[in-house]
Short mmCIF file of N, CA and C in Angstrom, two decimals:
data_model
loop_
_atom_site.label_atom_id
_atom_site.label_comp_id
_atom_site.label_asym_id
_atom_site.label_seq_id
_atom_site.Cartn_x
_atom_site.Cartn_y
_atom_site.Cartn_z
N MET A 1 104.53 266.38 37.68
CA MET A 1 103.26 266.80 37.77
C MET A 1 102.49 267.11 39.19
N ALA A 2 102.85 266.24 39.95
CA ALA A 2 102.15 266.15 41.54
C ALA A 2 102.50 267.47 42.04
N HIS A 3 104.09 267.88 41.73
CA HIS A 3 104.43 268.87 42.63
C HIS A 3 103.72 270.11 42.15
N GLU A 4 103.50 270.25 41.05
CA GLU A 4 102.67 271.64 40.31
C GLU A 4 101.48 271.60 40.87
N MET A 5 100.68 270.57 41.17
CA MET A 5 99.55 270.65 41.96
C MET A 5 99.42 271.09 43.45
N LYS A 6 100.68 270.52 44.08
CA LYS A 6 100.56 270.36 45.59
C LYS A 6 101.22 271.71 46.34
N ASN A 7 102.15 272.85 44.97
CA ASN A 7 102.75 273.84 45.67
C ASN A 7 101.81 274.55 45.63
N PRO A 8 100.66 275.04 45.01
CA PRO A 8 99.69 276.08 44.85
C PRO A 8 98.75 275.28 46.19
N LEU A 9 98.36 274.06 46.54
CA LEU A 9 97.75 273.61 47.44
C LEU A 9 98.78 274.17 48.95
N ASN A 10 99.83 274.10 49.13
CA ASN A 10 100.59 274.23 50.26
C ASN A 10 100.33 275.57 50.49
N SER A 11 100.64 276.35 49.40
CA SER A 11 100.37 277.73 49.71
C SER A 11 98.63 278.39 50.48
N ILE A 12 97.73 277.60 49.97
CA ILE A 12 96.41 277.69 50.42
C ILE A 12 96.45 277.28 51.73
N MET A 13 96.92 275.97 52.25
CA MET A 13 97.16 275.58 53.61
C MET A 13 97.82 276.70 54.51
N ASN A 14 99.05 277.22 54.07
CA ASN A 14 100.16 278.03 54.65
C ASN A 14 98.91 279.46 55.17
N PHE A 15 98.49 279.72 54.05
CA PHE A 15 97.89 281.31 54.48
C PHE A 15 96.82 280.95 55.28
N SER A 16 95.74 279.57 55.03
CA SER A 16 94.83 279.46 55.68
C SER A 16 95.11 279.41 57.23
N GLU A 17 96.27 278.60 57.70
CA GLU A 17 96.88 278.59 58.88
C GLU A 17 97.15 280.04 59.63
N LEU A 18 97.44 280.90 58.75
CA LEU A 18 98.20 282.03 58.97
C LEU A 18 97.08 282.94 59.36
N LEU A 19 95.78 282.88 58.55
CA LEU A 19 94.95 283.52 58.88
C LEU A 19 94.05 283.32 60.18
N LEU A 20 94.07 281.69 60.51
CA LEU A 20 93.70 281.54 61.77
C LEU A 20 94.56 281.73 62.97
N ARG A 21 95.53 281.89 62.94
CA ARG A 21 96.41 282.53 63.98
C ARG A 21 96.76 283.97 63.93
N ASN A 22 95.79 284.78 63.00
CA ASN A 22 96.07 285.84 63.35
C ASN A 22 95.00 287.00 63.99
N LYS A 23 95.26 287.46 64.70
CA LYS A 23 94.12 287.78 65.59
C LYS A 23 93.21 289.32 65.38
N ASN A 24 93.96 289.60 63.85
CA ASN A 24 92.97 290.58 63.30
C ASN A 24 91.66 290.13 62.52
N PHE A 25 92.06 288.73 62.42
CA PHE A 25 90.83 288.08 61.30
C PHE A 25 90.21 287.28 62.23
N ASN A 26 90.52 286.30 63.08
CA ASN A 26 90.21 285.22 63.54
C ASN A 26 89.11 285.48 64.49
N SER A 27 88.51 286.72 64.91
CA SER A 27 87.29 287.15 65.98
C SER A 27 86.26 286.55 65.55
N ASP A 28 86.10 286.48 64.47
CA ASP A 28 84.60 285.77 64.04
C ASP A 28 84.06 284.53 63.80
N PRO A 29 83.32 283.65 64.68
CA PRO A 29 83.45 282.40 64.33
C PRO A 29 83.31 281.78 62.99
N LYS A 30 82.24 282.24 62.45
CA LYS A 30 81.84 281.90 61.37
C LYS A 30 83.18 281.78 60.28
N PHE A 31 83.94 282.88 60.41
CA PHE A 31 85.44 283.23 59.59
C PHE A 31 86.05 282.03 59.82
N ASN A 32 86.36 281.70 61.17
CA ASN A 32 86.96 280.93 61.63
C ASN A 32 86.63 279.79 60.90
N GLU A 33 85.39 279.32 61.09
CA GLU A 33 84.93 277.75 60.50
C GLU A 33 85.03 277.66 59.43
N SER A 34 84.95 278.80 58.43
CA SER A 34 85.08 278.84 56.76
C SER A 34 86.64 278.58 56.49
N VAL A 35 87.39 279.31 57.03
CA VAL A 35 88.78 279.38 56.81
C VAL A 35 89.28 277.53 57.47
N GLY A 36 88.74 277.25 58.42
CA GLY A 36 89.00 276.08 58.89
C GLY A 36 88.60 274.93 57.82
N PHE A 37 87.11 274.89 57.17
CA PHE A 37 87.09 273.99 55.91
C PHE A 37 88.09 274.06 55.08
N ILE A 38 88.12 275.42 54.46
CA ILE A 38 89.28 275.66 53.49
C ILE A 38 90.71 274.94 53.63
N LEU A 39 90.93 274.93 55.15
CA LEU A 39 92.25 274.42 55.43
C LEU A 39 92.18 272.74 55.31
N SER A 40 90.84 272.29 55.59
CA SER A 40 90.78 270.91 55.81
C SER A 40 90.54 270.30 54.41
N GLU A 41 89.78 271.17 53.75
CA GLU A 41 89.60 270.37 52.07
C GLU A 41 90.92 270.49 51.19
N ALA A 42 91.89 271.63 51.61
CA ALA A 42 92.95 271.52 50.71
C ALA A 42 93.82 270.41 51.37
N LYS A 43 93.88 270.46 52.40
CA LYS A 43 94.45 268.76 52.97
C LYS A 43 94.03 267.75 52.38
N ARG A 44 92.62 267.72 52.41
CA ARG A 44 92.12 266.54 51.63
C ARG A 44 92.68 266.47 50.20
N VAL A 45 92.55 267.50 49.58
CA VAL A 45 92.95 267.21 48.14
C VAL A 45 94.80 267.24 47.91
N ASN A 46 95.05 267.28 48.77
CA ASN A 46 96.68 267.22 48.90
C ASN A 46 96.73 265.64 49.07
N GLN A 47 95.81 265.06 50.03
CA GLN A 47 95.85 263.43 50.41
C GLN A 47 95.34 263.17 49.00
N ILE A 48 94.51 263.19 48.57
CA ILE A 48 93.88 263.08 47.14
C ILE A 48 95.12 262.54 45.98
N ILE A 49 95.98 264.03 45.95
CA ILE A 49 96.96 263.66 45.07
C ILE A 49 97.81 262.64 45.53
N SER A 50 98.13 262.67 46.50
CA SER A 50 98.97 261.66 47.09
C SER A 50 98.75 260.17 46.69
N ASP A 51 97.34 260.39 47.01
CA ASP A 51 96.47 258.95 46.66
C ASP A 51 96.83 258.34 45.22
N LEU A 52 96.66 259.43 44.61
CA LEU A 52 96.63 258.99 43.01
C LEU A 52 98.09 258.87 42.68
N MET A 53 99.15 259.46 43.37
CA MET A 53 100.55 258.91 42.89
C MET A 53 100.84 257.53 43.88
N SER A 54 100.15 257.30 44.86
CA SER A 54 100.31 256.10 45.59
C SER A 54 99.57 255.02 44.46
N PHE A 55 98.30 255.32 44.01
CA PHE A 55 97.54 254.34 43.09
C PHE A 55 98.33 253.81 41.86
N SER A 56 99.17 254.70 41.47
CA SER A 56 99.83 254.73 40.12
C SER A 56 101.03 253.68 40.50
N ARG A 57 101.19 253.26 42.12
CA ARG A 57 102.25 252.21 42.35
C ARG A 57 101.66 251.17 43.19
N GLN A 58 99.89 251.16 42.97
CA GLN A 58 99.44 250.36 43.53
C GLN A 58 99.53 250.22 45.57
N SER A 59 98.88 251.02 45.70
CA SER A 59 99.16 251.38 47.36
C SER A 59 98.17 250.45 48.24
N THR A 60 98.15 250.39 49.37
CA THR A 60 97.27 249.69 50.58
C THR A 60 96.56 250.40 51.05
N TYR A 61 95.53 249.74 51.71
CA TYR A 61 94.48 250.90 51.98
C TYR A 61 94.71 250.78 53.52
N ASN A 62 94.36 252.07 54.26
CA ASN A 62 94.85 252.56 55.48
C ASN A 62 93.32 252.21 56.49
N LYS A 63 93.05 251.09 56.91
CA LYS A 63 92.00 250.91 57.68
C LYS A 63 92.19 250.69 58.84
N GLN A 64 91.33 252.10 59.65
CA GLN A 64 91.62 252.22 61.38
C GLN A 64 89.94 252.44 61.39
N PRO A 65 89.77 252.26 62.76
CA PRO A 65 88.18 252.33 63.12
C PRO A 65 88.07 253.53 63.05
N VAL A 66 86.62 254.04 62.40
CA VAL A 66 86.47 255.17 62.27
C VAL A 66 85.09 255.19 62.80
N GLY A 67 84.33 256.29 63.42
CA GLY A 67 83.35 256.76 63.97
C GLY A 67 82.61 257.17 62.63
N LEU A 68 81.50 256.25 61.89
CA LEU A 68 80.56 256.55 60.83
C LEU A 68 80.00 257.97 60.88
N SER A 69 79.30 258.12 62.17
CA SER A 69 78.46 259.23 62.38
C SER A 69 79.08 260.65 62.08
N GLU A 70 80.23 260.42 62.96
CA GLU A 70 81.66 261.70 62.67
C GLU A 70 81.88 261.75 61.23
N LEU A 71 82.07 260.69 60.54
CA LEU A 71 82.58 260.76 59.10
C LEU A 71 81.11 261.56 58.33
N LEU A 72 79.93 260.74 58.58
CA LEU A 72 79.13 261.53 57.85
C LEU A 72 78.83 262.99 58.36
N LEU A 73 78.90 263.40 59.46
CA LEU A 73 78.72 264.92 59.54
C LEU A 73 79.62 265.45 58.92
N HIS A 74 80.92 265.19 59.38
CA HIS A 74 82.07 265.71 58.43
C HIS A 74 81.70 266.09 57.02
N ALA A 75 81.04 264.81 56.61
CA ALA A 75 80.70 265.07 55.05
C ALA A 75 79.72 266.21 54.88
N TYR A 76 78.55 266.28 55.58
CA TYR A 76 77.39 266.85 55.52
C TYR A 76 77.86 268.38 55.82
N GLN A 77 78.90 268.46 56.70
CA GLN A 77 79.48 269.88 57.13
C GLN A 77 80.07 270.53 55.68
N LEU A 78 80.73 269.74 54.97
CA LEU A 78 81.58 270.04 53.79
C LEU A 78 80.72 270.39 52.93
N GLN A 79 79.40 269.61 52.68
CA GLN A 79 78.06 270.05 51.47
C GLN A 79 77.14 270.61 51.79
N LYS A 80 76.96 271.21 53.08
CA LYS A 80 75.94 272.20 53.44
C LYS A 80 76.07 273.46 52.59
N VAL A 81 77.29 273.99 52.49
CA VAL A 81 77.36 275.30 51.79
C VAL A 81 77.07 275.10 50.41
N GLU A 82 77.48 274.03 49.87
CA GLU A 82 77.10 273.83 48.28
C GLU A 82 75.43 273.38 48.18
N ALA A 83 75.04 272.90 48.96
CA ALA A 83 73.51 272.64 48.88
C ALA A 83 72.70 274.01 48.97
N GLU A 84 73.24 274.95 50.05
CA GLU A 84 72.51 275.99 50.10
C GLU A 84 72.49 276.98 49.07
N LYS A 85 74.00 276.88 48.41
CA LYS A 85 74.08 277.37 47.09
C LYS A 85 73.11 277.04 46.06
N LEU A 86 73.05 275.91 45.76
CA LEU A 86 71.98 274.91 44.96
C LEU A 86 70.53 275.12 45.67
N ARG A 87 70.02 275.71 46.74
CA ARG A 87 68.87 275.66 46.85
C ARG A 87 68.48 273.99 47.50
N VAL A 88 69.19 273.31 47.81
CA VAL A 88 68.78 272.33 48.20
C VAL A 88 68.71 271.93 49.51
N GLU A 89 67.59 271.39 50.08
CA GLU A 89 67.50 271.02 51.44
C GLU A 89 68.48 269.87 51.75
N LEU A 90 69.42 269.79 52.19
CA LEU A 90 70.20 268.94 52.98
C LEU A 90 69.97 268.66 54.44
N SER A 91 69.94 267.27 54.98
CA SER A 91 69.32 266.84 56.15
C SER A 91 70.39 265.45 56.70
N PHE A 92 70.71 265.59 57.79
CA PHE A 92 71.85 264.51 58.10
C PHE A 92 71.03 264.16 59.42
N THR A 93 70.94 262.51 59.24
CA THR A 93 70.32 261.87 60.69
C THR A 93 71.55 260.81 60.81
N PRO A 94 72.31 260.94 62.12
CA PRO A 94 73.40 259.84 62.43
C PRO A 94 72.36 258.58 63.07
N ALA A 95 73.50 257.86 63.67
CA ALA A 95 72.42 256.31 64.16
C ALA A 95 72.71 257.08 65.52
N ALA A 96 71.45 256.02 66.20
CA ALA A 96 71.39 256.56 67.70
C ALA A 96 72.91 256.56 68.64
N ASN A 97 73.55 255.79 68.13
CA ASN A 97 75.23 255.23 69.10
C ASN A 97 75.92 255.42 67.89
N GLU A 98 76.74 255.90 68.45
CA GLU A 98 78.27 255.82 67.47
C GLU A 98 78.57 254.60 67.30
N VAL A 99 78.78 254.30 65.43
CA VAL A 99 79.19 253.17 65.08
C VAL A 99 80.66 253.32 64.45
N PHE A 100 81.56 252.29 64.90
CA PHE A 100 82.91 252.50 64.89
C PHE A 100 83.33 251.13 63.77
N TYR A 101 83.86 251.50 62.81
CA TYR A 101 83.93 250.33 61.64
C TYR A 101 85.26 250.55 61.13
N PRO A 102 86.28 249.57 60.99
CA PRO A 102 87.32 249.63 60.11
C PRO A 102 87.51 249.93 58.86
N LEU A 103 88.15 251.21 58.10
CA LEU A 103 87.86 251.35 56.97
C LEU A 103 88.90 252.39 56.53
N ASP A 104 89.20 252.88 55.42
CA ASP A 104 90.08 254.04 55.29
C ASP A 104 89.37 255.12 54.84
N ARG A 105 89.13 256.10 56.15
CA ARG A 105 88.76 257.30 56.14
C ARG A 105 88.45 258.01 54.85
N GLU A 106 89.72 258.37 54.48
CA GLU A 106 89.73 259.65 53.39
C GLU A 106 89.13 258.80 52.08
N LYS A 107 89.29 257.57 51.86
CA LYS A 107 88.59 257.11 50.73
C LYS A 107 87.29 256.82 50.84
N VAL A 108 86.75 256.14 51.91
CA VAL A 108 85.08 256.57 51.84
C VAL A 108 84.38 257.77 51.84
N LEU A 109 85.08 258.88 52.74
CA LEU A 109 84.79 260.15 52.65
C LEU A 109 84.46 260.65 51.46
N GLN A 110 85.52 260.27 50.27
CA GLN A 110 85.27 260.59 48.89
C GLN A 110 84.27 259.96 48.45
N VAL A 111 83.92 258.79 48.58
CA VAL A 111 82.73 258.13 47.82
C VAL A 111 81.44 258.92 48.75
N ILE A 112 81.43 258.90 49.56
CA ILE A 112 80.36 259.89 50.09
C ILE A 112 80.08 261.38 49.82
N LEU A 113 81.09 261.90 49.75
CA LEU A 113 81.22 263.42 48.99
C LEU A 113 80.44 263.16 47.67
N ASN A 114 80.95 262.21 46.64
CA ASN A 114 80.33 262.22 45.62
C ASN A 114 79.40 261.48 45.36
N LEU A 115 78.86 260.56 46.25
CA LEU A 115 77.45 260.60 46.33
C LEU A 115 76.43 261.80 46.47
N LEU A 116 76.87 262.06 47.34
CA LEU A 116 76.03 263.54 47.86
C LEU A 116 76.13 264.34 46.65
N THR A 117 77.39 264.74 45.82
CA THR A 117 77.39 265.55 44.64
C THR A 117 76.30 264.87 43.54
N ASN A 118 76.22 263.78 43.66
CA ASN A 118 75.80 262.92 42.30
C ASN A 118 73.86 263.22 42.84
N ALA A 119 73.58 263.37 44.15
CA ALA A 119 72.32 263.51 44.61
C ALA A 119 71.93 264.73 44.38
N PHE A 120 72.74 266.13 44.69
CA PHE A 120 72.43 267.26 44.26
C PHE A 120 72.19 267.43 42.90
N HIS A 121 72.83 266.82 41.92
CA HIS A 121 72.56 266.65 40.56
C HIS A 121 71.09 266.09 40.04
N ALA A 122 70.82 265.12 40.74
CA ALA A 122 69.52 264.71 40.55
C ALA A 122 68.50 265.27 40.90
N VAL A 123 68.73 266.19 41.60
CA VAL A 123 67.35 267.04 42.54
C VAL A 123 67.28 268.66 41.16
N GLU A 124 68.23 268.77 40.71
CA GLU A 124 68.59 270.25 40.01
C GLU A 124 67.17 270.50 39.28
N LYS A 125 66.27 269.62 38.60
CA LYS A 125 64.99 270.12 37.99
C LYS A 125 64.17 269.26 38.78
N SER A 126 63.88 269.06 39.92
CA SER A 126 62.71 268.63 40.68
C SER A 126 62.33 269.66 41.55
N GLY A 127 60.84 269.33 41.81
CA GLY A 127 60.26 270.49 42.61
C GLY A 127 60.71 270.80 43.93
N GLN A 128 60.94 269.27 44.69
CA GLN A 128 61.49 269.52 46.01
C GLN A 128 62.75 268.83 46.22
N LYS A 129 63.73 269.89 45.92
CA LYS A 129 65.12 269.34 46.28
C LYS A 129 65.57 268.93 47.17
N LYS A 130 65.82 267.83 47.91
CA LYS A 130 65.92 267.19 49.13
C LYS A 130 66.92 266.20 48.74
N VAL A 131 67.89 266.19 49.67
CA VAL A 131 68.66 265.16 49.65
C VAL A 131 68.98 264.81 51.31
N VAL A 132 68.98 263.36 51.58
CA VAL A 132 69.38 262.83 52.99
C VAL A 132 70.27 262.36 53.22
N LEU A 133 71.16 262.48 54.06
CA LEU A 133 72.28 261.47 54.28
C LEU A 133 71.97 261.16 55.81
N SER A 134 71.77 259.65 55.86
CA SER A 134 71.62 258.86 57.18
C SER A 134 72.36 257.77 57.65
N LEU A 135 72.47 257.40 58.31
CA LEU A 135 73.07 256.14 59.11
C LEU A 135 72.26 255.16 59.97
N ARG A 136 72.03 254.27 59.50
CA ARG A 136 71.29 253.16 59.98
C ARG A 136 71.95 251.81 60.94
N GLN A 137 71.65 251.42 61.76
CA GLN A 137 72.50 250.04 62.29
C GLN A 137 71.56 249.45 63.02
N ASP A 138 71.40 248.11 62.67
CA ASP A 138 70.92 246.94 63.56
C ASP A 138 72.04 246.12 64.09
N ILE A 139 71.34 244.98 64.64
CA ILE A 139 72.35 244.01 65.07
C ILE A 139 73.18 243.26 63.82
N GLN A 140 73.06 242.94 63.08
CA GLN A 140 74.06 242.67 61.65
C GLN A 140 74.40 243.63 60.48
N ASN A 141 73.68 244.92 60.51
CA ASN A 141 74.04 245.48 59.14
C ASN A 141 74.41 246.99 59.52
N ILE A 142 75.07 247.52 58.84
CA ILE A 142 75.42 248.82 58.75
C ILE A 142 74.79 249.76 57.51
N GLU A 143 73.87 250.66 57.55
CA GLU A 143 73.70 251.17 56.17
C GLU A 143 73.87 252.60 55.97
N ILE A 144 74.81 253.32 55.28
CA ILE A 144 74.88 254.49 54.77
C ILE A 144 73.95 254.90 53.77
N ILE A 145 73.06 255.48 54.15
CA ILE A 145 72.01 256.13 53.07
C ILE A 145 72.13 257.41 52.33
N VAL A 146 72.43 257.66 51.42
CA VAL A 146 72.24 259.04 50.35
C VAL A 146 70.77 258.94 49.75
N ALA A 147 69.86 259.64 50.14
CA ALA A 147 68.68 259.26 49.35
C ALA A 147 68.33 261.03 48.84
N ASP A 148 67.47 261.05 47.60
CA ASP A 148 67.43 262.22 47.00
C ASP A 148 66.11 262.23 46.81
N SER A 149 65.46 263.51 46.06
CA SER A 149 63.84 263.72 45.68
C SER A 149 63.85 263.69 44.30
N GLY A 150 64.99 263.23 43.20
CA GLY A 150 65.17 263.34 42.24
C GLY A 150 64.23 262.38 41.65
N VAL A 151 63.81 262.47 40.07
CA VAL A 151 63.44 261.64 39.30
C VAL A 151 63.79 260.26 39.23
N GLY A 152 65.15 259.98 39.43
CA GLY A 152 65.56 258.69 39.31
C GLY A 152 66.27 258.62 38.00
N ILE A 153 66.85 257.45 37.26
CA ILE A 153 67.39 256.99 36.07
C ILE A 153 66.04 257.00 35.10
N SER A 154 66.52 257.75 33.86
CA SER A 154 65.10 257.49 32.79
C SER A 154 65.79 256.74 31.71
#
């Protein structure tokens, strides 16, 4: 089953890389950024499929020091197109200084993307469609915050 899902993803990744290398297509920076996101997301889905396969075999976490502001910026960039499409005002506020913390980057990225998607759904019928992604740090704590202007759970 995994091979059936990975084969089309490999095609998407290969053609994306081909577009990025082709001088006839890659002169527009916006185009390059968009194709870069397609490639990045296809690689991420490929990794999720691998993780699901590993999960069925009880995998371990791949903890590495990760810059949290960079990670949240990546999540913000991945979701800003969706936010624009949904007419949601998405903002990102990083910590004053980069914070590095040992974690599994891909798993935490997936959690943040899920939280942002949930926030987009929460503001669908809200007058002000605002979602804020931020990182706060003090001496003892690090907070990743996803806040929205939705009505909350009823």
